[in-house]
């Protein structure tokens, strides 16, 4: 096809022949320019969106501005600071709990054991609680700070697990010391440790235990876990039971009406081992209770939570 036209005052005649190739090239150029314009417009729009509506830009292309990043980082830092403060408070709480537990341990441990085994680590101490930091370091890179907080948390968790284990061990140790009451139910302490007038001879005599007056049949229980080393009869003590415990302790229960344990038997604290009676050299139903340490008789009041010392 040919286009002809007359141009200007000179009347030049111009002709353009339109071939299929030219049409194709023209179309391509037009299409390309349209695409380029579209892309340019998109870029401009995107830039505008980044500046004006960052969340829209994020949605459009997963891109954040520097300002947005800083805002995000400061939010994370704020959260991290809160976490670090919480970690510090928890650490302090754990340390206070540990001190409290040590005080309870001191109270529950008989004086004789406390004095002689002061170096024993079983009764005291516990795992080391990590030192608290003095706030977060704001110059530390965020990933590093997060990593540190995580490590601290892991360490704290490890301490708590170790503490639970240690406390269990200590509790088990206390169970083996005769610091529990030897009798359950209604009773009153009728005769204390030391010099007194013997109820039979009326003469001054040493009383090497505590007398718990109670009705016949009142349950007598093991003051601590241990092994029964004697379960029998003796003229003065009547029915008698002896139990060997940890740390060189031994307990003796006398004047029993009934015995429920045999020699060599393992017993736990609180287990019923006998009943109150008035057998042997006794004026009425009561439990005569003695505590020995390394073969020497000691005042049960020094071991039992009776208030006196
Ligand atoms: Zn007595």
Short mmCIF file of C-alpha atoms and ligand atoms in Angstrom, two decimals:
data_model
loop_
_atom_site.label_atom_id
_atom_site.label_comp_id
_atom_site.label_asym_id
_atom_site.label_seq_id
_atom_site.Cartn_x
_atom_site.Cartn_y
_atom_site.Cartn_z
CA UNK A 1 0.00 0.00 0.00
CA UNK A 2 1.19 3.52 -0.75
CA UNK A 3 0.24 6.80 0.93
CA UNK A 4 0.70 10.03 -1.07
CA UNK A 5 0.15 13.54 0.06
CA UNK A 6 1.01 17.06 -1.05
CA UNK A 7 2.83 19.09 1.53
CA UNK A 8 3.39 22.80 2.01
CA UNK A 9 3.24 25.65 -0.46
CA UNK A 10 5.88 24.08 -2.67
CA UNK A 11 3.49 21.34 -3.43
CA UNK A 12 5.94 18.55 -2.93
CA UNK A 13 4.39 15.25 -3.35
CA UNK A 14 5.44 12.76 -0.76
CA UNK A 15 4.82 9.12 -0.88
CA UNK A 16 5.27 6.48 1.80
CA UNK A 17 4.91 2.90 0.97
CA UNK A 18 3.43 0.91 3.91
CA UNK A 19 4.72 -2.58 3.96
CA UNK A 20 3.72 -5.36 6.35
CA UNK A 21 7.21 -5.21 7.87
CA UNK A 22 6.89 -1.51 8.60
CA UNK A 23 3.52 -2.07 10.25
CA UNK A 24 5.01 -4.82 12.43
CA UNK A 25 8.00 -2.68 13.46
CA UNK A 26 5.67 0.23 14.22
CA UNK A 27 3.41 -1.93 16.34
CA UNK A 28 6.41 -3.30 18.26
CA UNK A 29 7.77 0.18 18.95
CA UNK A 30 4.35 1.34 20.13
CA UNK A 31 3.91 -1.67 22.37
CA UNK A 32 7.37 -1.24 23.86
CA UNK A 33 6.79 2.45 24.57
CA UNK A 34 3.52 1.61 26.27
CA UNK A 35 5.20 -1.03 28.40
CA UNK A 36 8.07 1.34 29.31
CA UNK A 37 5.61 4.06 30.29
CA UNK A 38 3.65 1.61 32.39
CA UNK A 39 6.77 0.41 34.17
CA UNK A 40 7.87 3.99 34.82
CA UNK A 41 4.46 4.85 36.25
CA UNK A 42 4.61 1.76 38.45
CA UNK A 43 8.03 2.78 39.77
CA UNK A 44 6.87 6.29 40.53
CA UNK A 45 3.76 4.95 42.20
CA UNK A 46 5.82 2.48 44.24
CA UNK A 47 8.21 5.20 45.37
CA UNK A 48 5.31 7.36 46.39
CA UNK A 49 3.73 4.43 48.20
CA UNK A 50 6.97 3.73 50.07
CA UNK A 51 7.11 7.31 51.27
CA UNK A 52 3.43 7.76 52.05
CA UNK A 53 2.00 4.33 52.78
CA UNK A 54 4.78 1.93 53.90
CA UNK A 55 2.39 -0.88 54.72
CA UNK A 56 1.04 -0.67 51.18
CA UNK A 57 4.58 -0.83 49.82
CA UNK A 58 5.23 -3.87 51.96
CA UNK A 59 2.14 -5.50 50.61
CA UNK A 60 3.11 -4.61 47.07
CA UNK A 61 6.71 -5.73 47.04
CA UNK A 62 7.89 -6.96 50.49
CA UNK A 63 10.05 -3.90 50.84
CA UNK A 64 10.56 -1.77 53.93
CA UNK A 65 11.98 1.69 54.14
CA UNK A 66 14.87 2.55 56.40
CA UNK A 67 12.54 4.52 58.65
CA UNK A 68 10.22 1.55 58.84
CA UNK A 69 13.12 -0.74 59.70
CA UNK A 70 14.26 1.58 62.47
CA UNK A 71 10.74 1.71 63.84
CA UNK A 72 10.55 -2.06 63.80
CA UNK A 73 13.93 -2.41 65.46
CA UNK A 74 13.01 -0.03 68.22
CA UNK A 75 9.82 -2.01 68.83
CA UNK A 76 11.84 -5.22 69.05
CA UNK A 77 14.35 -3.55 71.35
CA UNK A 78 11.53 -2.42 73.60
CA UNK A 79 10.22 -5.99 73.78
CA UNK A 80 13.71 -7.30 74.39
CA UNK A 81 14.23 -4.85 77.23
CA UNK A 82 11.01 -6.07 78.83
CA UNK A 83 12.21 -9.66 78.44
CA UNK A 84 15.57 -8.82 80.00
CA UNK A 85 13.88 -7.10 82.93
CA UNK A 86 11.64 -10.14 83.42
CA UNK A 87 14.71 -12.38 83.36
CA UNK A 88 16.39 -10.21 85.97
CA UNK A 89 13.32 -10.27 88.24
CA UNK A 90 13.02 -14.04 87.86
CA UNK A 91 16.70 -14.48 88.70
CA UNK A 92 16.25 -12.37 91.86
CA UNK A 93 13.13 -14.34 92.80
CA UNK A 94 14.95 -17.64 92.40
CA UNK A 95 17.84 -16.40 94.51
CA UNK A 96 15.44 -15.31 97.27
CA UNK A 97 13.65 -18.66 97.12
CA UNK A 98 16.99 -20.38 97.49
CA UNK A 99 17.86 -18.28 100.57
CA UNK A 100 14.45 -19.00 102.05
CA UNK A 101 14.89 -22.72 101.47
CA UNK A 102 18.35 -22.61 103.10
CA UNK A 103 16.80 -20.99 106.18
CA UNK A 104 14.18 -23.72 106.36
CA UNK A 105 16.92 -26.30 105.99
CA UNK A 106 18.82 -24.68 108.87
CA UNK A 107 15.74 -24.78 111.05
CA UNK A 108 14.92 -28.38 110.18
CA UNK A 109 18.46 -29.68 110.59
CA UNK A 110 19.15 -30.82 114.18
CA UNK A 111 21.72 -28.64 115.95
CA UNK A 112 24.08 -31.57 116.47
CA UNK A 113 24.19 -32.26 112.74
CA UNK A 114 24.44 -28.57 111.87
CA UNK A 115 27.45 -28.00 114.14
CA UNK A 116 29.45 -31.03 113.17
CA UNK A 117 28.67 -31.17 109.50
CA UNK A 118 28.85 -27.50 108.70
CA UNK A 119 30.83 -28.23 105.58
CA UNK A 120 28.27 -30.68 104.29
CA UNK A 121 26.99 -29.37 101.00
CA UNK A 122 23.88 -31.55 101.06
CA UNK A 123 22.14 -29.42 103.62
CA UNK A 124 22.79 -26.06 102.08
CA UNK A 125 23.75 -24.14 99.01
CA UNK A 126 22.37 -25.27 95.70
CA UNK A 127 23.12 -24.42 92.12
CA UNK A 128 24.55 -21.04 91.32
CA UNK A 129 21.96 -18.59 90.03
CA UNK A 130 23.42 -16.53 87.17
CA UNK A 131 24.41 -12.98 87.93
CA UNK A 132 21.89 -10.40 86.75
CA UNK A 133 22.91 -7.88 84.12
CA UNK A 134 22.59 -4.16 84.60
CA UNK A 135 19.96 -3.63 81.92
CA UNK A 136 20.26 -4.30 78.21
CA UNK A 137 23.01 -2.88 76.04
CA UNK A 138 21.26 -0.73 73.44
CA UNK A 139 24.34 -0.69 71.19
CA UNK A 140 24.48 -4.46 70.94
CA UNK A 141 23.21 -5.72 67.57
CA UNK A 142 19.63 -6.91 67.90
CA UNK A 143 20.22 -10.55 66.83
CA UNK A 144 23.12 -10.80 69.31
CA UNK A 145 21.01 -9.31 72.12
CA UNK A 146 18.19 -11.75 71.38
CA UNK A 147 20.64 -14.62 71.33
CA UNK A 148 22.04 -13.54 74.72
CA UNK A 149 18.55 -13.33 76.24
CA UNK A 150 17.76 -16.80 74.94
CA UNK A 151 20.98 -18.18 76.41
CA UNK A 152 20.23 -16.55 79.75
CA UNK A 153 16.77 -18.07 79.75
CA UNK A 154 18.20 -21.50 78.97
CA UNK A 155 20.73 -21.13 81.80
CA UNK A 156 17.98 -20.06 84.20
CA UNK A 157 15.91 -23.06 83.22
CA UNK A 158 18.90 -25.32 83.84
CA UNK A 159 19.30 -23.79 87.31
CA UNK A 160 15.63 -24.40 88.12
CA UNK A 161 15.89 -28.05 87.02
CA UNK A 162 19.04 -28.51 89.14
CA UNK A 163 17.36 -26.79 92.10
CA UNK A 164 14.39 -29.12 91.93
CA UNK A 165 16.79 -32.07 91.97
CA UNK A 166 18.83 -30.69 94.88
CA UNK A 167 15.78 -29.80 96.94
CA UNK A 168 14.45 -33.30 96.43
CA UNK A 169 17.75 -34.74 97.67
CA UNK A 170 17.75 -32.45 100.69
CA UNK A 171 14.15 -33.29 101.52
CA UNK A 172 14.99 -37.00 101.32
CA UNK A 173 17.95 -36.36 103.64
CA UNK A 174 15.71 -34.58 106.17
CA UNK A 175 13.33 -37.54 106.06
CA UNK A 176 16.15 -39.69 107.42
CA UNK A 177 16.72 -37.44 110.49
CA UNK A 178 14.53 -37.97 113.60
CA UNK A 179 13.01 -34.49 113.53
CA UNK A 180 9.45 -35.78 113.17
CA UNK A 181 7.03 -36.45 116.02
CA UNK A 182 7.00 -40.09 117.26
CA UNK A 183 3.30 -40.11 118.06
CA UNK A 184 0.06 -39.29 116.25
CA UNK A 185 -3.19 -38.24 117.83
CA UNK A 186 -4.02 -36.90 121.29
CA UNK A 187 -1.09 -36.73 123.72
CA UNK A 188 0.74 -34.45 126.12
CA UNK A 189 4.36 -34.38 127.21
CA UNK A 190 4.25 -35.52 130.82
CA UNK A 191 7.90 -35.87 131.66
CA UNK A 192 10.87 -34.06 130.19
CA UNK A 193 14.51 -34.94 129.71
CA UNK A 194 16.87 -34.68 132.69
CA UNK A 195 16.69 -35.11 136.45
CA UNK A 196 13.35 -35.98 138.03
CA UNK A 197 11.86 -37.94 140.89
CA UNK A 198 11.58 -41.54 139.80
CA UNK A 199 7.86 -42.49 139.85
CA UNK A 200 8.72 -45.84 141.49
CA UNK A 201 11.53 -45.10 143.94
CA UNK A 202 10.60 -41.43 144.51
CA UNK A 203 14.36 -40.81 144.38
CA UNK A 204 16.02 -38.25 142.13
CA UNK A 205 16.96 -40.02 138.90
CA UNK A 206 18.00 -39.12 135.41
CA UNK A 207 15.23 -39.45 132.82
CA UNK A 208 16.86 -39.99 129.44
CA UNK A 209 13.93 -39.33 127.18
CA UNK A 210 10.56 -37.70 126.79
CA UNK A 211 7.27 -39.17 128.01
CA UNK A 212 4.23 -38.68 125.82
CA UNK A 213 1.12 -39.55 127.79
CA UNK A 214 -1.67 -40.88 125.57
CA UNK A 215 -4.44 -43.46 125.64
CA UNK A 216 -3.50 -47.10 125.09
CA UNK A 217 -3.62 -47.87 121.39
CA UNK A 218 -2.60 -44.37 120.26
CA UNK A 219 -0.43 -44.83 117.11
CA UNK A 220 3.32 -44.55 117.54
CA UNK A 221 5.09 -43.62 114.31
CA UNK A 222 8.66 -43.68 113.05
CA UNK A 223 10.19 -40.23 113.69
CA UNK A 224 12.31 -40.69 110.57
CA UNK A 225 12.97 -43.23 107.85
CA UNK A 226 15.43 -45.95 108.80
CA UNK A 227 15.94 -49.61 109.64
CA UNK A 228 14.43 -51.38 112.65
CA UNK A 229 17.35 -52.72 114.69
CA UNK A 230 15.33 -53.98 117.63
CA UNK A 231 11.77 -55.12 118.16
CA UNK A 232 11.34 -57.06 121.39
CA UNK A 233 10.85 -57.10 125.12
CA UNK A 234 12.91 -55.85 128.01
CA UNK A 235 11.90 -55.89 131.66
CA UNK A 236 12.19 -52.18 132.36
CA UNK A 237 11.18 -50.90 128.90
CA UNK A 238 8.52 -53.50 128.27
CA UNK A 239 7.76 -53.79 124.55
CA UNK A 240 10.49 -51.86 122.80
CA UNK A 241 11.37 -50.80 119.23
CA UNK A 242 14.61 -49.20 118.07
CA UNK A 243 15.25 -47.65 114.66
CA UNK A 244 18.59 -46.68 113.16
CA UNK A 245 18.63 -43.51 110.99
CA UNK A 246 21.13 -41.50 108.95
CA UNK A 247 23.88 -39.30 110.47
CA UNK A 248 24.38 -41.70 113.42
CA UNK A 249 20.89 -41.23 114.89
CA UNK A 250 18.90 -43.94 116.68
CA UNK A 251 15.42 -43.67 118.19
CA UNK A 252 13.92 -45.82 120.95
CA UNK A 253 10.20 -46.32 121.63
CA UNK A 254 9.21 -48.04 124.90
CA UNK A 255 6.29 -49.35 127.03
CA UNK A 256 4.39 -50.26 123.85
CA UNK A 257 1.22 -52.28 123.93
CA UNK A 258 1.74 -53.62 120.41
CA UNK A 259 4.67 -53.77 117.98
CA UNK A 260 4.04 -53.79 114.21
CA UNK A 261 7.61 -54.02 112.86
CA UNK A 262 10.36 -56.62 112.80
CA UNK A 263 14.12 -56.34 113.09
CA UNK A 264 15.78 -55.55 109.77
CA UNK A 265 12.64 -53.95 108.38
CA UNK A 266 12.89 -50.70 106.48
CA UNK A 267 10.47 -48.03 107.71
CA UNK A 268 9.59 -44.55 106.47
CA UNK A 269 8.81 -41.46 108.50
CA UNK A 270 5.24 -41.46 109.76
CA UNK A 271 4.84 -45.22 109.41
CA UNK A 272 2.92 -46.79 112.32
CA UNK A 273 5.39 -49.00 114.16
CA UNK A 274 3.60 -49.61 117.47
CA UNK A 275 0.78 -48.60 119.83
CA UNK A 276 0.98 -46.76 123.13
CA UNK A 277 0.85 -49.06 126.16
CA UNK A 278 2.06 -49.41 129.72
CA UNK A 279 4.30 -52.47 129.54
CA UNK A 280 7.48 -52.81 131.60
CA UNK A 281 8.33 -50.37 134.34
CA UNK A 282 5.47 -47.98 133.73
CA UNK A 283 2.81 -46.34 135.87
CA UNK A 284 0.32 -45.70 133.06
CA UNK A 285 -0.06 -45.67 129.28
CA UNK A 286 2.58 -43.45 127.70
CA UNK A 287 5.34 -43.52 125.12
CA UNK A 288 8.86 -43.26 126.46
CA UNK A 289 10.93 -41.83 123.62
CA UNK A 290 14.72 -41.60 123.43
CA UNK A 291 17.08 -40.29 120.76
CA UNK A 292 20.74 -41.29 120.48
CA UNK A 293 23.47 -39.91 118.27
CA UNK A 294 26.60 -42.00 117.77
CA UNK A 295 25.56 -44.05 120.82
CA UNK A 296 25.10 -41.06 123.15
CA UNK A 297 21.67 -40.12 124.42
CA UNK A 298 20.56 -36.59 123.51
CA UNK A 299 17.66 -34.43 124.59
CA UNK A 300 14.83 -35.05 122.08
CA UNK A 301 13.74 -31.46 122.60
CA UNK A 302 16.94 -30.41 120.81
CA UNK A 303 15.83 -32.30 117.73
CA UNK A 304 12.05 -32.16 117.83
CA UNK A 305 10.16 -29.03 116.84
CA UNK A 306 8.86 -28.57 120.43
CA UNK A 307 10.01 -25.00 120.78
CA UNK A 308 12.56 -25.50 123.57
CA UNK A 309 16.28 -25.78 122.94
ZN1 LIG B 1 10.05 -42.07 130.28
#
